């Protein structure tokens, strides 16, 4: 506005005797009359009159109205703009004040921009000569490089990092007008006003004549060029060219053309010369004016050419039309077409020209356009397509860029290039790199505009929460996820779009950390646990609190809830299985008549196990208060445990647990920090301790075997047969893994869960004699029926980085080691897909591994059945705390201590984005390969023949005295005095050996 006011003041000060307002009104009438006259001329309705306004009359009248306040070059520019655009330009331009195309209502925040103009990059070196401009830019997606050609002959190839890979200065007196790449012959082609240059960019620069070839003479001035890309051209390339007479040429080249038909070049010649008359060049006149652009559209198998001719403005037809005389498909546009592009997904051709209107055409209908895009105030000189986002980017002669949505025809963004003045722009080549999400433009420099979402994905650290993530829960019914951070902020997100739905702050009170969560199978309720031992149930869709377990008196951090499993949820009853930091596992219930939740059952502490056969039998009896789990008492042979050396007490430092309740199986497994696994089998009435004892010391367990996550695996074919035959309970969970198993129940029938309701009571030893004879026979009958067929497999993830697969009988079936050149670190989380065909694991180092377990689960006893690793990638740089696999969208969602929750393609680890980003997820498009800014490695796809990494444990080397003494004497030549030191050093290094395991463990105990 300040510029406008200054211009007005200057104009008014120069008008001494004339009234400025009257002069301005007369000037506007003059311009209107001139526009009407030119409009009639274009339509053929104009008749010559005495008061015809040409440039001389316009100049004299303007000078008489405003005097010396206007400059000659401004009058000339105003007149040219008015007759070309046939619209009333801003009157300020007559005084040299160019307002350009303002952003207007499209001024946007940084988050909603399509292109982040503030992140624009410029390339100036080795691009153009002095007073030179770029005339052509081509992106070669197949080889991932970009070609530019300047008017004065500088051709440059840039790699995918926009670094110069090769360059040449064409020594030709004619100016270059366009360029492209020959994919079969691997040459760069450029056209000048009178020749065709073929550059071999791989040639030796020391031999000038090996640089390539030049085809001449060409009769007319060539203005544009493109390559015909067809799959059947195996050893040849076809080139389309347009000239200043309206002709379109078709030139086909093979490798034989460069051998048999070349002229003998002169010594000083830069290229070897090919005579154009010896080549087969087809041409046909398609336009009555200059051919501005020519392009081959592979998706349509058609070529397109455009011209400023108003009658035959745009031609779109088969390339055979250049060989025959059949009429081509022509599109007529007032004032012609300067540029065009094709949108593959929308299946429309977009044209733009001097009338400033973008038109959308159905390729098969040339009568009228299907839509129009209005907004430009100057001639459109270039159009490109962002195929992934379905955007069209158009550029006007005033260097104003406009971004449009092809589907909605809505304008999305307006920005402009501030370099130079609007009158300087003649041609402005532009290309959009769909592979990297950048817009590349050329003038006297190269400008690169990145997409805002690419900058967001590759430079801004993903952030879903400000603090570390504690829990990630997936609501399969609503396709929504719940995330919880250490600040006790609960956020609910839509899986498909990534948009946030609602959030809850201080869910358990101010400064009370929410530590875990679980969701019931129908998605109506979600349960949360906190560091003070409180548990709450919420209505998922509304976020309203439903029931709560009150805070216990004198509650301390030992009551911190580590894990939750949702066993049952309906109007009559809710049942949760929770694990506290003390190692206590409790069953928490609440019915419709109760306002609060209460504890109804506690899993007893494990007692001493016999060392040789670590199995203790249980006496189970039903409880009238609940029937999820039976009341328990331990049946132990007191005489066999009288000697402490024959028994051991397992660790009570429980890290995780898993539970399964399907027909014939009722199991709870707990994992400890020292690697011990306690398996409670309520069908067989037994509890056993599973662990791998050290080979050198049977009385110890390596701390590297600590269990961080557990999961029961059941063959999907077995469970489907059971479910189809009769209703059965199916509760499987691993709270260390996915919401599908962790913190949730796979419970397909709520009515049957009621039949498995449980309470627990530990019976005394005196009841054994009376109950043993009656309880065990019934239990054994149930056990024999249930154990026919497939049995569950228990998967445990360990601190050592391995996964162990156990049978429910306590046998180690298989051990899995991740295939990775980099150590993945301790494993922290496990999950499967809903059909139990894939097993996924996350680690403390941020890695995620995926195994195919379908074949193994079909027959786990068959040693020939292998577990094959499919993928290994690093979605985070810090610990993966949770993840899940979603089958319908085929994605994996991961959560980490870095505060981000990210979404990946399940088949190849392609990164889609993170929850909390401004843009919507595009889960169906994997065309643009990007990574988060804190991740450098792409996904490793494991081949069939790949072998897993060997398990290596690094110990310091120590001097083995026994080995030192056993070393034999060396040859006499080394026993001389001058070799004494050599002998001692040699013997010392030979005697070094890794520290023995039992010594290391003994020192750890101390």
Coordinates of C-alpha atoms in Angstrom, one line a residue, residues 178-530:
X178 CA 15.0 -27.3 -25.2
X179 CA 16.4 -30.7 -24.0
X180 CA 15.4 -34.2 -23.0
X181 CA 16.9 -37.7 -22.3
X182 CA 17.1 -40.7 -24.6
X183 CA 16.5 -43.7 -22.2
X184 CA 17.5 -46.5 -24.6
X185 CA 20.6 -44.9 -26.1
X186 CA 21.6 -43.2 -22.8
X187 CA 22.2 -39.8 -24.5
X188 CA 21.1 -36.3 -23.8
X189 CA 19.3 -34.6 -26.7
X190 CA 19.1 -30.8 -27.0
X191 CA 17.7 -28.7 -29.9
X192 CA 19.0 -25.4 -31.0
X193 CA 17.5 -23.0 -33.6
X194 CA 19.1 -24.9 -36.4
X195 CA 20.6 -28.2 -35.1
X196 CA 19.9 -31.3 -32.9
X197 CA 22.7 -32.0 -30.4
X198 CA 23.2 -35.6 -29.1
X199 CA 25.5 -35.5 -26.0
X200 CA 27.1 -38.7 -24.6
X201 CA 27.5 -37.6 -21.0
X202 CA 29.6 -40.7 -20.2
X203 CA 32.3 -39.9 -22.7
X204 CA 35.9 -38.9 -22.1
X205 CA 36.2 -35.1 -22.0
X206 CA 39.8 -35.4 -23.2
X207 CA 38.6 -36.6 -26.6
X208 CA 36.4 -33.8 -27.9
X209 CA 34.9 -35.7 -30.8
X210 CA 33.7 -38.4 -28.4
X211 CA 31.3 -36.0 -26.7
X212 CA 28.5 -36.8 -29.1
X213 CA 26.9 -35.9 -32.4
X214 CA 25.2 -32.9 -34.0
X215 CA 22.4 -33.3 -36.6
X216 CA 22.1 -30.6 -39.2
X217 CA 21.0 -28.8 -41.1
X218 CA 17.4 -28.3 -39.9
X219 CA 15.3 -26.1 -42.2
X220 CA 13.2 -24.3 -39.6
X221 CA 13.9 -23.0 -36.2
X222 CA 13.4 -25.7 -33.6
X223 CA 11.6 -24.5 -30.4
X224 CA 10.9 -27.7 -28.3
X225 CA 11.8 -31.3 -28.0
X226 CA 10.7 -34.4 -26.1
X227 CA 11.3 -38.2 -26.1
X228 CA 8.7 -40.8 -27.0
X229 CA 8.8 -43.4 -24.1
X230 CA 7.3 -46.7 -25.2
X231 CA 8.1 -50.2 -23.9
X232 CA 8.5 -51.7 -27.3
X233 CA 11.5 -49.4 -28.1
X234 CA 14.2 -51.8 -27.0
X235 CA 17.1 -50.5 -29.1
X236 CA 15.9 -47.2 -30.4
X237 CA 14.6 -43.8 -29.3
X238 CA 12.1 -41.5 -31.0
X239 CA 12.2 -37.8 -30.6
X240 CA 9.4 -35.3 -31.1
X241 CA 10.3 -31.7 -32.1
X242 CA 8.3 -28.5 -32.9
X243 CA 9.4 -25.5 -34.9
X244 CA 8.4 -21.9 -35.6
X245 CA 6.3 -22.8 -38.6
X246 CA 3.8 -25.0 -36.9
X247 CA 5.5 -28.3 -37.8
X248 CA 5.9 -31.3 -35.5
X249 CA 8.8 -33.6 -36.3
X250 CA 9.4 -37.3 -35.5
X251 CA 13.0 -38.5 -35.5
X252 CA 13.8 -42.1 -34.7
X253 CA 17.4 -43.0 -33.8
X254 CA 19.2 -46.3 -33.4
X255 CA 22.8 -47.1 -32.5
X256 CA 23.5 -47.9 -36.2
X257 CA 22.7 -44.3 -37.2
X258 CA 25.7 -43.1 -35.2
X259 CA 28.0 -45.6 -36.9
X260 CA 27.1 -45.8 -40.6
X261 CA 25.9 -42.3 -41.4
X262 CA 28.3 -40.0 -39.8
X263 CA 30.3 -37.4 -41.5
X264 CA 34.1 -37.2 -41.0
X265 CA 34.4 -34.5 -38.5
X266 CA 36.9 -31.7 -38.6
X267 CA 39.7 -31.6 -36.1
X268 CA 38.4 -28.6 -34.3
X269 CA 34.8 -29.9 -34.2
X270 CA 33.3 -30.6 -30.8
X271 CA 30.8 -33.2 -32.1
X272 CA 30.7 -35.6 -35.0
X273 CA 28.2 -34.4 -37.6
X274 CA 25.3 -36.4 -38.9
X275 CA 23.5 -35.2 -42.1
X276 CA 19.8 -34.8 -41.4
X277 CA 19.0 -35.8 -45.0
X278 CA 20.4 -39.3 -44.3
X279 CA 18.0 -39.8 -41.4
X280 CA 14.3 -40.7 -41.5
X281 CA 12.6 -37.6 -40.2
X282 CA 8.8 -37.3 -40.4
X283 CA 7.0 -34.0 -40.1
X284 CA 3.5 -32.6 -40.4
X285 CA 2.1 -29.1 -40.0
X286 CA -0.3 -29.2 -37.1
X287 CA -0.5 -25.5 -36.2
X288 CA -0.6 -22.1 -37.8
X289 CA 1.8 -20.5 -35.3
X290 CA 4.8 -21.5 -33.3
X291 CA 4.8 -24.9 -31.6
X292 CA 5.4 -23.8 -28.0
X293 CA 5.7 -27.3 -26.4
X294 CA 5.5 -30.9 -27.4
X295 CA 5.2 -33.8 -25.0
X296 CA 4.5 -37.6 -25.2
X297 CA 2.0 -38.8 -22.6
X298 CA 2.8 -42.5 -21.9
X299 CA -0.4 -43.2 -20.0
X300 CA -2.6 -42.2 -23.0
X301 CA -0.1 -43.4 -25.7
X302 CA -0.6 -40.0 -27.3
X303 CA 1.5 -37.0 -28.0
X304 CA 0.5 -33.4 -27.4
X305 CA 1.6 -30.2 -29.0
X306 CA 0.4 -26.6 -28.3
X307 CA 0.6 -23.3 -30.0
X308 CA -0.7 -19.7 -29.6
X309 CA -2.9 -20.4 -32.6
X310 CA -6.6 -19.8 -31.5
X311 CA -8.0 -22.4 -33.9
X312 CA -5.6 -25.3 -33.6
X313 CA -4.4 -24.4 -30.1
X314 CA -3.7 -27.9 -28.8
X315 CA -3.4 -31.3 -30.6
X316 CA -3.7 -34.6 -28.7
X317 CA -3.5 -37.8 -30.8
X318 CA -1.7 -40.9 -31.7
X319 CA 1.8 -40.6 -33.0
X320 CA 0.7 -42.2 -36.2
X321 CA -0.9 -39.0 -37.2
X322 CA 2.5 -37.7 -38.1
X323 CA 2.8 -40.5 -40.7
X324 CA -0.6 -40.4 -42.3
X325 CA -3.0 -37.7 -43.5
X326 CA -5.9 -38.4 -41.1
X327 CA -7.2 -35.3 -39.3
X328 CA -5.7 -35.0 -35.8
X329 CA -7.8 -34.4 -32.6
X330 CA -7.7 -30.6 -32.2
X331 CA -8.7 -28.4 -29.2
X332 CA -9.5 -24.7 -29.8
X333 CA -8.7 -22.2 -27.1
X334 CA -9.0 -18.4 -27.4
X335 CA -5.5 -16.9 -27.7
X336 CA -4.0 -20.3 -27.9
X337 CA -2.2 -22.6 -25.4
X338 CA 1.3 -21.9 -24.0
X339 CA 1.6 -25.0 -21.7
X340 CA -0.2 -28.3 -20.9
X341 CA 0.1 -31.2 -18.5
X342 CA -1.7 -34.5 -17.8
X343 CA -3.0 -35.8 -14.5
X344 CA -2.9 -39.6 -14.5
X345 CA -5.2 -40.2 -11.4
X346 CA -7.8 -37.6 -12.4
X347 CA -7.4 -38.5 -16.1
X348 CA -7.6 -34.9 -17.3
X349 CA -5.4 -32.7 -19.5
X350 CA -4.9 -29.2 -18.1
X351 CA -4.0 -26.3 -20.6
X352 CA -3.1 -22.7 -20.0
X353 CA -2.4 -19.7 -22.2
X354 CA -2.6 -16.0 -22.8
X355 CA -6.2 -15.8 -21.7
X356 CA -5.0 -16.6 -18.1
X357 CA -7.5 -19.5 -17.7
X358 CA -6.6 -23.0 -16.9
X359 CA -8.9 -25.5 -18.6
X360 CA -9.4 -29.1 -17.7
X361 CA -10.2 -31.5 -20.6
X362 CA -11.3 -35.0 -21.0
X363 CA -8.7 -36.5 -23.4
X364 CA -11.5 -38.0 -25.5
X365 CA -13.7 -34.9 -25.7
X366 CA -12.4 -31.8 -27.5
X367 CA -15.6 -29.9 -27.8
X368 CA -15.6 -28.1 -24.4
X369 CA -13.5 -28.3 -21.2
X370 CA -14.8 -30.1 -18.1
X371 CA -13.7 -27.4 -15.8
X372 CA -11.9 -24.1 -15.5
X373 CA -9.5 -22.6 -13.0
X374 CA -9.6 -18.8 -12.7
X375 CA -7.2 -16.6 -10.8
X376 CA -4.2 -15.7 -12.8
X377 CA -3.9 -12.1 -13.9
X378 CA -1.2 -12.7 -16.5
X379 CA -0.5 -15.2 -19.2
X380 CA 0.1 -18.8 -18.1
X381 CA 3.5 -19.9 -19.3
X382 CA 4.1 -23.3 -17.6
X383 CA 2.0 -26.1 -15.9
X384 CA 3.2 -29.2 -14.1
X385 CA 1.5 -31.9 -12.0
X386 CA 2.1 -33.3 -8.5
X387 CA 0.7 -36.7 -9.3
X388 CA 0.8 -38.0 -5.7
X389 CA -1.1 -35.2 -4.1
X390 CA -3.3 -34.5 -7.2
X391 CA -2.1 -30.9 -7.5
X392 CA -1.5 -28.8 -10.5
X393 CA 1.1 -26.0 -10.3
X394 CA 0.8 -23.2 -12.8
X395 CA 3.1 -20.3 -13.5
X396 CA 2.2 -16.9 -15.0
X397 CA 4.4 -14.5 -16.9
X398 CA 4.5 -12.3 -13.7
X399 CA 6.4 -15.2 -12.0
X400 CA 3.4 -16.0 -9.8
X401 CA 2.9 -19.6 -8.9
X402 CA -0.6 -21.0 -8.1
X403 CA -1.3 -24.5 -6.7
X404 CA -4.7 -26.1 -7.4
X405 CA -6.4 -29.2 -6.3
X406 CA -7.5 -31.1 -9.4
X407 CA -10.3 -33.1 -7.7
X408 CA -12.0 -30.1 -6.0
X409 CA -10.7 -27.4 -8.4
X410 CA -9.9 -25.3 -5.3
X411 CA -6.9 -23.0 -5.1
X412 CA -4.5 -24.1 -2.4
X413 CA -1.5 -21.6 -2.4
X414 CA -0.2 -18.6 -4.2
X415 CA 3.5 -17.5 -4.1
X416 CA 5.8 -15.6 -6.4
X417 CA 9.4 -15.3 -7.4
X418 CA 10.8 -11.9 -6.3
X419 CA 13.8 -11.9 -8.6
X420 CA 13.8 -9.4 -11.4
X421 CA 10.7 -7.5 -12.7
X422 CA 7.6 -8.9 -14.3
X423 CA 8.6 -7.6 -17.7
X424 CA 11.7 -9.8 -17.8
X425 CA 9.9 -13.2 -18.0
X426 CA 9.8 -14.8 -21.4
X427 CA 10.1 -18.5 -20.7
X428 CA 10.3 -20.1 -17.3
X429 CA 10.9 -23.9 -17.5
X430 CA 9.6 -25.9 -14.5
X431 CA 9.4 -29.5 -13.5
X432 CA 8.0 -31.3 -10.5
X433 CA 10.1 -34.1 -9.0
X434 CA 7.5 -36.6 -7.7
X435 CA 10.2 -38.8 -6.3
X436 CA 11.5 -36.2 -3.8
X437 CA 8.6 -33.8 -3.6
X438 CA 10.3 -30.7 -4.9
X439 CA 9.4 -28.1 -7.6
X440 CA 12.4 -27.1 -9.7
X441 CA 12.3 -23.9 -11.8
X442 CA 14.9 -22.3 -14.0
X443 CA 15.7 -18.7 -15.0
X444 CA 19.2 -17.3 -14.6
X445 CA 19.5 -19.6 -11.6
X446 CA 17.8 -22.9 -10.5
X447 CA 15.2 -22.5 -7.7
X448 CA 14.0 -25.5 -5.7
X449 CA 10.8 -25.3 -3.7
X450 CA 10.2 -28.2 -1.3
X451 CA 6.8 -29.5 -0.4
X452 CA 5.9 -28.5 3.2
X453 CA 5.1 -32.1 4.1
X454 CA 8.4 -33.3 2.9
X455 CA 10.2 -30.7 5.1
X456 CA 8.0 -31.8 7.9
X457 CA 8.8 -35.5 7.3
X458 CA 12.6 -35.1 6.7
X459 CA 13.6 -32.2 8.9
X460 CA 11.2 -31.7 11.8
X461 CA 11.5 -34.4 14.5
X462 CA 8.2 -36.2 14.7
X463 CA 6.4 -35.5 17.9
X464 CA 3.0 -37.0 19.0
X465 CA 3.5 -36.2 22.7
X466 CA 5.9 -33.8 24.4
X467 CA 7.1 -36.6 26.7
X468 CA 7.8 -40.3 26.4
X469 CA 5.0 -42.7 25.4
X470 CA 3.8 -45.1 28.0
X471 CA 1.0 -46.9 26.2
X472 CA -0.3 -47.4 22.6
X473 CA -3.8 -49.0 22.3
X474 CA -5.7 -49.8 19.1
X475 CA -9.5 -49.8 19.0
X476 CA -10.1 -52.3 16.2
X477 CA -13.9 -51.6 16.1
X478 CA -13.6 -47.8 15.6
X479 CA -10.2 -47.8 13.8
X480 CA -8.8 -45.4 16.3
X481 CA -5.8 -45.5 18.5
X482 CA -5.1 -44.2 22.1
X483 CA -1.7 -42.9 23.1
X484 CA -0.6 -42.1 26.7
X485 CA 2.5 -40.2 27.7
X486 CA 4.3 -39.8 31.0
X487 CA 2.6 -36.4 31.5
X488 CA -0.7 -38.4 31.8
X489 CA -2.1 -36.9 28.6
X490 CA -4.4 -39.3 26.8
X491 CA -5.0 -38.6 23.0
X492 CA -7.3 -40.5 20.7
X493 CA -6.4 -40.5 16.9
X494 CA -8.0 -41.6 13.7
X495 CA -5.9 -44.4 12.2
X496 CA -6.6 -43.6 8.5
X497 CA -6.1 -39.9 8.5
X498 CA -3.9 -39.3 11.6
X499 CA -6.1 -36.5 12.9
X500 CA -6.6 -36.1 16.6
X501 CA -10.2 -36.7 17.9
X502 CA -10.0 -35.7 21.6
X503 CA -7.6 -35.8 24.5
X504 CA -7.9 -36.1 28.3
X505 CA -5.4 -34.4 30.7
X506 CA -4.6 -35.5 34.3
X507 CA -6.8 -38.7 33.8
X508 CA -5.9 -40.0 37.3
X509 CA -5.3 -36.7 39.0
X510 CA -2.7 -33.9 38.9
X511 CA 0.9 -35.2 38.8
X512 CA -0.3 -38.8 38.7
X513 CA 1.4 -40.7 35.9
X514 CA -0.8 -43.0 33.8
X515 CA 1.4 -46.1 33.2
X516 CA -0.6 -48.5 31.1
X517 CA -4.0 -49.2 29.4
X518 CA -6.1 -52.0 27.9
X519 CA -9.2 -52.0 25.7
X520 CA -12.0 -54.6 25.6
X521 CA -12.6 -56.4 22.3
X522 CA -15.7 -54.5 21.3
X523 CA -14.0 -51.2 21.7
X524 CA -16.6 -49.7 24.1
X525 CA -14.5 -49.4 27.2
X526 CA -10.8 -48.7 27.9
X527 CA -9.0 -49.3 31.3
X528 CA -6.0 -47.3 32.5
X529 CA -3.6 -47.9 35.4
X530 CA -1.5 -45.3 37.2

